[in-house]
mmCIF file of C-alpha atoms in Angstrom:
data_model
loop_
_atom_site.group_PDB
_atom_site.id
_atom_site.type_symbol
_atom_site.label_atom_id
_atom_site.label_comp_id
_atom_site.label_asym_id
_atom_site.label_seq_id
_atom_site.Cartn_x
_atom_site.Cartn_y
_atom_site.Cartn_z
ATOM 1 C CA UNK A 105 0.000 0.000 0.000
ATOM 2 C CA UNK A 106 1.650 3.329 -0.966
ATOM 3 C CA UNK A 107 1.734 6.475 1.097
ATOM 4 C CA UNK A 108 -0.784 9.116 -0.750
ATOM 5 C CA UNK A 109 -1.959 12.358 0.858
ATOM 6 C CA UNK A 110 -5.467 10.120 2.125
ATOM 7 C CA UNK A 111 -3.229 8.534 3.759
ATOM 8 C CA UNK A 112 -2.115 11.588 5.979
ATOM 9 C CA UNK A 113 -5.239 12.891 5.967
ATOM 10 C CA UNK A 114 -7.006 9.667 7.239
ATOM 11 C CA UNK A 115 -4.470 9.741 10.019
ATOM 12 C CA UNK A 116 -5.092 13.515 10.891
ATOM 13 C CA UNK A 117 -8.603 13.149 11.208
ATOM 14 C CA UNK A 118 -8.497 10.105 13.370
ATOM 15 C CA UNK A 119 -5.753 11.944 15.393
ATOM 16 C CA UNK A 120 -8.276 14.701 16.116
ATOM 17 C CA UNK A 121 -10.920 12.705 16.606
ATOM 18 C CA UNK A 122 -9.029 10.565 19.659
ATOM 19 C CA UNK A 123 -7.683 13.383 21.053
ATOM 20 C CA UNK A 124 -11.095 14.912 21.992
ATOM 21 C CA UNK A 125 -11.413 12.917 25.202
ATOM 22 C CA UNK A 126 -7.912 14.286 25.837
ATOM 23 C CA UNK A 127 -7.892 17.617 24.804
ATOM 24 C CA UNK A 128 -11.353 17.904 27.425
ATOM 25 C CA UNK A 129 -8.978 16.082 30.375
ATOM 26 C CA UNK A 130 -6.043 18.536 29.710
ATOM 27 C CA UNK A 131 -8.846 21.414 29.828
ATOM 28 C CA UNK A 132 -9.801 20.059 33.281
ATOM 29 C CA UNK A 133 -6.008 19.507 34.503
ATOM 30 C CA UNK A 134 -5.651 23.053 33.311
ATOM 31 C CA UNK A 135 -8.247 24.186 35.961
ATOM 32 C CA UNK A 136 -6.743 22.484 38.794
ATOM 33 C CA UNK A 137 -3.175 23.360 38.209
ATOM 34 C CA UNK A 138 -3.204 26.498 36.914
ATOM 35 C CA UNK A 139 -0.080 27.795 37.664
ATOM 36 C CA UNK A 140 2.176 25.211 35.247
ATOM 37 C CA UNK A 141 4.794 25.772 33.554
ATOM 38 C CA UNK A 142 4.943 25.069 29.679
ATOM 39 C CA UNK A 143 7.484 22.771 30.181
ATOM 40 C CA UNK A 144 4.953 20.909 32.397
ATOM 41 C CA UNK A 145 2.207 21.445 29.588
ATOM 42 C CA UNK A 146 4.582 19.441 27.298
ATOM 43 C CA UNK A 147 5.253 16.648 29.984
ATOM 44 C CA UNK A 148 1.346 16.420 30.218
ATOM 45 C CA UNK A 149 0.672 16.624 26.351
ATOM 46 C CA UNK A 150 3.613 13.993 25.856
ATOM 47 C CA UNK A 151 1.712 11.536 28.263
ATOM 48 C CA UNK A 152 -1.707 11.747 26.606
ATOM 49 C CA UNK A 153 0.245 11.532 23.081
ATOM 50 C CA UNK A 154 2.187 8.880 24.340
ATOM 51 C CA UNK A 155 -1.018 6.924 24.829
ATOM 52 C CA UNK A 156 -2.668 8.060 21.674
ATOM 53 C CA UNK A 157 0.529 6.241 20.272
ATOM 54 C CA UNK A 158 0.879 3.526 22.241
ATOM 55 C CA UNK A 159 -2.773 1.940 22.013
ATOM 56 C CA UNK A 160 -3.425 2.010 18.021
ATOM 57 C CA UNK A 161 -0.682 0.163 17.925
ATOM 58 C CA UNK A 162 -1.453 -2.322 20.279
ATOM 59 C CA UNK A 163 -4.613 -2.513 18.551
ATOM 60 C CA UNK A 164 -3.145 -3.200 15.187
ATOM 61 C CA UNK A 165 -0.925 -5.960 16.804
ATOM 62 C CA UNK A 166 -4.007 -7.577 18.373
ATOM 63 C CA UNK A 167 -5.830 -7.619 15.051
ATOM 64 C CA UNK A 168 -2.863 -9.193 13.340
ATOM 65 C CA UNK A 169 -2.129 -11.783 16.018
ATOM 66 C CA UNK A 170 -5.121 -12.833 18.123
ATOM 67 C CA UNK A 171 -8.403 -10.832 16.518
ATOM 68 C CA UNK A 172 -10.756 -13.380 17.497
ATOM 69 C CA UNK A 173 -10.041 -12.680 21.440
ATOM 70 C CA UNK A 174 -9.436 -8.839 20.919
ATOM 71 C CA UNK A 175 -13.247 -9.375 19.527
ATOM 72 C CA UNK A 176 -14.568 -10.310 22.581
ATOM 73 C CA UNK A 177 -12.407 -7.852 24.851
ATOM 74 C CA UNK A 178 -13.595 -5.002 23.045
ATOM 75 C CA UNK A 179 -17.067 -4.531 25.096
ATOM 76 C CA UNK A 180 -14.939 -4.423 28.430
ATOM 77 C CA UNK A 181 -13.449 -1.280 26.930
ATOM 78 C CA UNK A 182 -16.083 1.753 27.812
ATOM 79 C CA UNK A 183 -16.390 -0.185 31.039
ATOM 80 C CA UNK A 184 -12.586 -0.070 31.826
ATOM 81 C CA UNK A 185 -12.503 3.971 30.286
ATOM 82 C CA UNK A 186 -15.831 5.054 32.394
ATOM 83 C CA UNK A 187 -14.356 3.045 35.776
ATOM 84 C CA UNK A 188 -10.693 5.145 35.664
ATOM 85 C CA UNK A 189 -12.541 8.473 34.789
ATOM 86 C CA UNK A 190 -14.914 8.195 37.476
ATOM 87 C CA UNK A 191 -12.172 7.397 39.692
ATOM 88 C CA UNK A 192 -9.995 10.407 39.228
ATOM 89 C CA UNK A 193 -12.948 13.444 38.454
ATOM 90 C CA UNK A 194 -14.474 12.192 42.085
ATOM 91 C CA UNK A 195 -11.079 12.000 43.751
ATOM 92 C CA UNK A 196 -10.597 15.160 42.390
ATOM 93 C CA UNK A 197 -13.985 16.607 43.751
ATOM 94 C CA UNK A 198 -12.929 15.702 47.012
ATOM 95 C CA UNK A 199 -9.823 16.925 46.761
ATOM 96 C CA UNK A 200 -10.815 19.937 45.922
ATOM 97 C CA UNK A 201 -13.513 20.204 48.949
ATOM 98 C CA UNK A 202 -10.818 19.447 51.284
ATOM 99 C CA UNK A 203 -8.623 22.078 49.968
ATOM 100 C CA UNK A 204 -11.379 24.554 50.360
ATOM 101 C CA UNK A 205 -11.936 23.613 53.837
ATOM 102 C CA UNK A 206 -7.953 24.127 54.465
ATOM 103 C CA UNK A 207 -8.564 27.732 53.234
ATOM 104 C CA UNK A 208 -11.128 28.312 55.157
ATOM 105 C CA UNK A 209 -8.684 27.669 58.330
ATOM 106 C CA UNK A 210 -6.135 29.196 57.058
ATOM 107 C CA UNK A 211 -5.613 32.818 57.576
ATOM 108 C CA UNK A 212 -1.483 33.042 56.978
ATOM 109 C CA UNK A 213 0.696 34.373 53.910
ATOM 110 C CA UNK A 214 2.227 30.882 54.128
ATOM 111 C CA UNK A 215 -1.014 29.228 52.501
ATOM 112 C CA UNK A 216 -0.094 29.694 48.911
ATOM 113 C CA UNK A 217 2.807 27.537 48.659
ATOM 114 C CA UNK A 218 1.014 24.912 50.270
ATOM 115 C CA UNK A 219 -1.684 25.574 47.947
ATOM 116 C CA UNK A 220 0.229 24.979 45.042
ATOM 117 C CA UNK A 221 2.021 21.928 45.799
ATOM 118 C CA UNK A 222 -1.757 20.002 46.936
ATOM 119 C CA UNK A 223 -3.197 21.325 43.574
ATOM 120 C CA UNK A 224 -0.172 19.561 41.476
ATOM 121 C CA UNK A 225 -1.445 16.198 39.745
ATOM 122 C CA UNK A 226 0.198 13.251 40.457
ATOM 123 C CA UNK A 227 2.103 11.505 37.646
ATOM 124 C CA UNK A 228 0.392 8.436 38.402
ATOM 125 C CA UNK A 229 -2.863 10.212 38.235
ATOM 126 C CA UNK A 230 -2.236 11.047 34.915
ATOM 127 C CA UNK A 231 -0.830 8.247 33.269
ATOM 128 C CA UNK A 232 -4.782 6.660 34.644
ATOM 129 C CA UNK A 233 -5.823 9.512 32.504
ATOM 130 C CA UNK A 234 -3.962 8.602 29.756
ATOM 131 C CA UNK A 235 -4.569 5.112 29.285
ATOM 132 C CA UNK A 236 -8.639 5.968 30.112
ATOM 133 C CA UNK A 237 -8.704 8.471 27.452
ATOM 134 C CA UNK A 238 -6.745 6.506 24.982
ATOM 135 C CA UNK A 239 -7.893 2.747 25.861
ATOM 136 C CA UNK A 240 -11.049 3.200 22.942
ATOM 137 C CA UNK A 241 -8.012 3.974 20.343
ATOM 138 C CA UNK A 242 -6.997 -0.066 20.788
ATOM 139 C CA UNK A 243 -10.326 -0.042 18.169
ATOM 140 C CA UNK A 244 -8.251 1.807 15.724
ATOM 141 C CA UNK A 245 -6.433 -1.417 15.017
ATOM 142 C CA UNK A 246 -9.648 -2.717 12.663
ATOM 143 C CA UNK A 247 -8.999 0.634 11.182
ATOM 144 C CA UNK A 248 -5.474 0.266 10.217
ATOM 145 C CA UNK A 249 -5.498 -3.193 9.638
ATOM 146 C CA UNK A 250 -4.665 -3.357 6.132
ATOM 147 C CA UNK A 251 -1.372 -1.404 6.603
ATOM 148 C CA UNK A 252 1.771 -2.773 7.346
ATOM 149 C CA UNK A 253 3.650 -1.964 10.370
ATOM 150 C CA UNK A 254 5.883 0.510 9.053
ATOM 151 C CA UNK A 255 2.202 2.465 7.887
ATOM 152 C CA UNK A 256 0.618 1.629 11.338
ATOM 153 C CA UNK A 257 3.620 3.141 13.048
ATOM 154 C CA UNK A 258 4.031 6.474 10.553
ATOM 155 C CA UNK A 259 -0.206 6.888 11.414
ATOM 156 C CA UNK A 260 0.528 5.965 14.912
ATOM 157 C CA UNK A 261 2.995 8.977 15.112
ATOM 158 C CA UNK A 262 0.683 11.743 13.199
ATOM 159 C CA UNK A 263 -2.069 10.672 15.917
ATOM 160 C CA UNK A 264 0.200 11.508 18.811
ATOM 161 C CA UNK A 265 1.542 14.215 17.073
ATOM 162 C CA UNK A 266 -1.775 16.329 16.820
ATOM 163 C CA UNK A 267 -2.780 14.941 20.054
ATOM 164 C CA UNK A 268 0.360 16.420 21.780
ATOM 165 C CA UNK A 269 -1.262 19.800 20.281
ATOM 166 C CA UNK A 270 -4.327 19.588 20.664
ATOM 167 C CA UNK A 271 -3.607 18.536 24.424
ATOM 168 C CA UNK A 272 -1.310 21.549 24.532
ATOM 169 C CA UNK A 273 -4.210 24.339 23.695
ATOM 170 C CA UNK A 274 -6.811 22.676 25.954
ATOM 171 C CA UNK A 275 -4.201 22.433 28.728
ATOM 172 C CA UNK A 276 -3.474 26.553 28.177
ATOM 173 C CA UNK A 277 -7.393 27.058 27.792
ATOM 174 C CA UNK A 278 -7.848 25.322 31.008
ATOM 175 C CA UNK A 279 -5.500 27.195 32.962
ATOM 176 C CA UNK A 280 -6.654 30.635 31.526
ATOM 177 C CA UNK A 281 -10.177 29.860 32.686
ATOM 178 C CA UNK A 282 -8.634 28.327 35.892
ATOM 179 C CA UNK A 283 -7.062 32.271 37.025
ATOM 180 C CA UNK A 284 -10.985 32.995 36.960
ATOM 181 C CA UNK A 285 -12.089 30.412 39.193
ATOM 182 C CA UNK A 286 -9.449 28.919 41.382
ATOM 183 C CA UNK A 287 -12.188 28.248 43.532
ATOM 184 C CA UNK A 288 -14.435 26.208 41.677
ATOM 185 C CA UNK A 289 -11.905 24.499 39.982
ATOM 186 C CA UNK A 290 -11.539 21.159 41.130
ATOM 187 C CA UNK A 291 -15.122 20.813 41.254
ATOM 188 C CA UNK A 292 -15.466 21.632 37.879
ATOM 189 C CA UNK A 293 -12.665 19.634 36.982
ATOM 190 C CA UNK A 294 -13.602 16.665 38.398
ATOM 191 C CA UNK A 295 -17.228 17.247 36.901
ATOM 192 C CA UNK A 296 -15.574 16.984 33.132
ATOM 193 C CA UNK A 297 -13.778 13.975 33.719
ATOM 194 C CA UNK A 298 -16.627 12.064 34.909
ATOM 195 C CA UNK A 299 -19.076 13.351 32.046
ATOM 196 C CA UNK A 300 -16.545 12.386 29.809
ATOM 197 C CA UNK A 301 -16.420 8.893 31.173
ATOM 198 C CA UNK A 302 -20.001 8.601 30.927
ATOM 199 C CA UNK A 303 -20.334 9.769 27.284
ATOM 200 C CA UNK A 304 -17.086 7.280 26.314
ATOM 201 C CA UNK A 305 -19.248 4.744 28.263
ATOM 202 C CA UNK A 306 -22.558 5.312 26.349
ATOM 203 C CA UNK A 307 -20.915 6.088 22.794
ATOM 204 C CA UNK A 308 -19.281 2.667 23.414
ATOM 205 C CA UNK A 309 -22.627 0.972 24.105
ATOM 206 C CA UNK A 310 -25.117 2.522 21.953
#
């Protein structure tokens, strides 16, 4: 199969398309940490694209070597995304209660810093982010399954690619709209990442 400007194109498209769940997350991570650096943006974006990578990939392996099985693990896979989602948007509601509580109390100049490093996201919190927003992309192997694994790679790389930019903007929007309302932030936050569990959960099952 020869490389033609569909090709690109094809891969573009589904790039944006599987970065939406992300670039929503990164809007949401933008809220709670709004004070990161863009060096952190990139380590962020570079995790989601990482995933974006990673997981058509896998899929594409999976339909070359075992399809039958990936068949019937496919159903599991709005399950698995809605269940990690949930997970982190609630702990993040309640994190974000208990920080408001802690402001309440305190009263000294000292309160920022501490601020700041309870409102940081944990790297393992976001590599559960990653693999939940990236996990339906495992479906993009039946997509790319007619191209060999030198195309699957090249289409694997333009997906992380415009998901490491698309990730980028919605981590900058988030943090924009996160100077406006550091104190609903977490809540609201939180409140993303669970609808957007619950809408990969019913576009999975519908």
């Amino acid at each position: 199969m020869k490389y033609d400007y569909l090709f690109f194109i094809n891969s573009i498209m589904l790039g944006v398309g599987l970065a939406m769940d992300a670039f929503s997350v990164s809007i949401a991570n933008g809220l709670k940490e709004n004070n990161m650096k863009k060096s952190r943006m990139s380590f962020m974006a570079g995790i989601y694209a990482f995933f974006q990578f990673f997981m058509p990939m896998v899929g594409w392996f999976l339909v070359h070597s075992i399809a039958e099985y990936f068949k019937k693990f496919q159903p599991l896979i709005p399950w698995i995304a809605l269940t990690l989602l949930l997970y982190i948007g609630v702990k993040m509601i309640i994190e974000g209660i208990k920080e408001k509580k802690e402001a309440d109390k305190e009263l000294d100049t000292d309160k920022e810093e501490s601020k700041d490093s309870v409102t940081k996201i944990a790297f393992s919190t976001l590599i559960i982010q990653g693999i939940a927003t990236a996990i339906d992309a495992l479906s993009v192997g039946f997509t790319t399954a007619k191209y060999n694994a030198m195309m699957a790679f090249i289409s694997s790389l333009i997906i992380a690619a415009v998901t490491f930019i698309i990730c980028f903007i919605g981590l900058g929007i988030g943090k924009k709209a996160g100077d406006h309302l550091k104190d609903k932030a977490a809540f609201l936050g939180g409140t993303i990442l669970i609808a957007i569990g619950i809408e990969i959960f019913l576009k999975g099952i519908l």
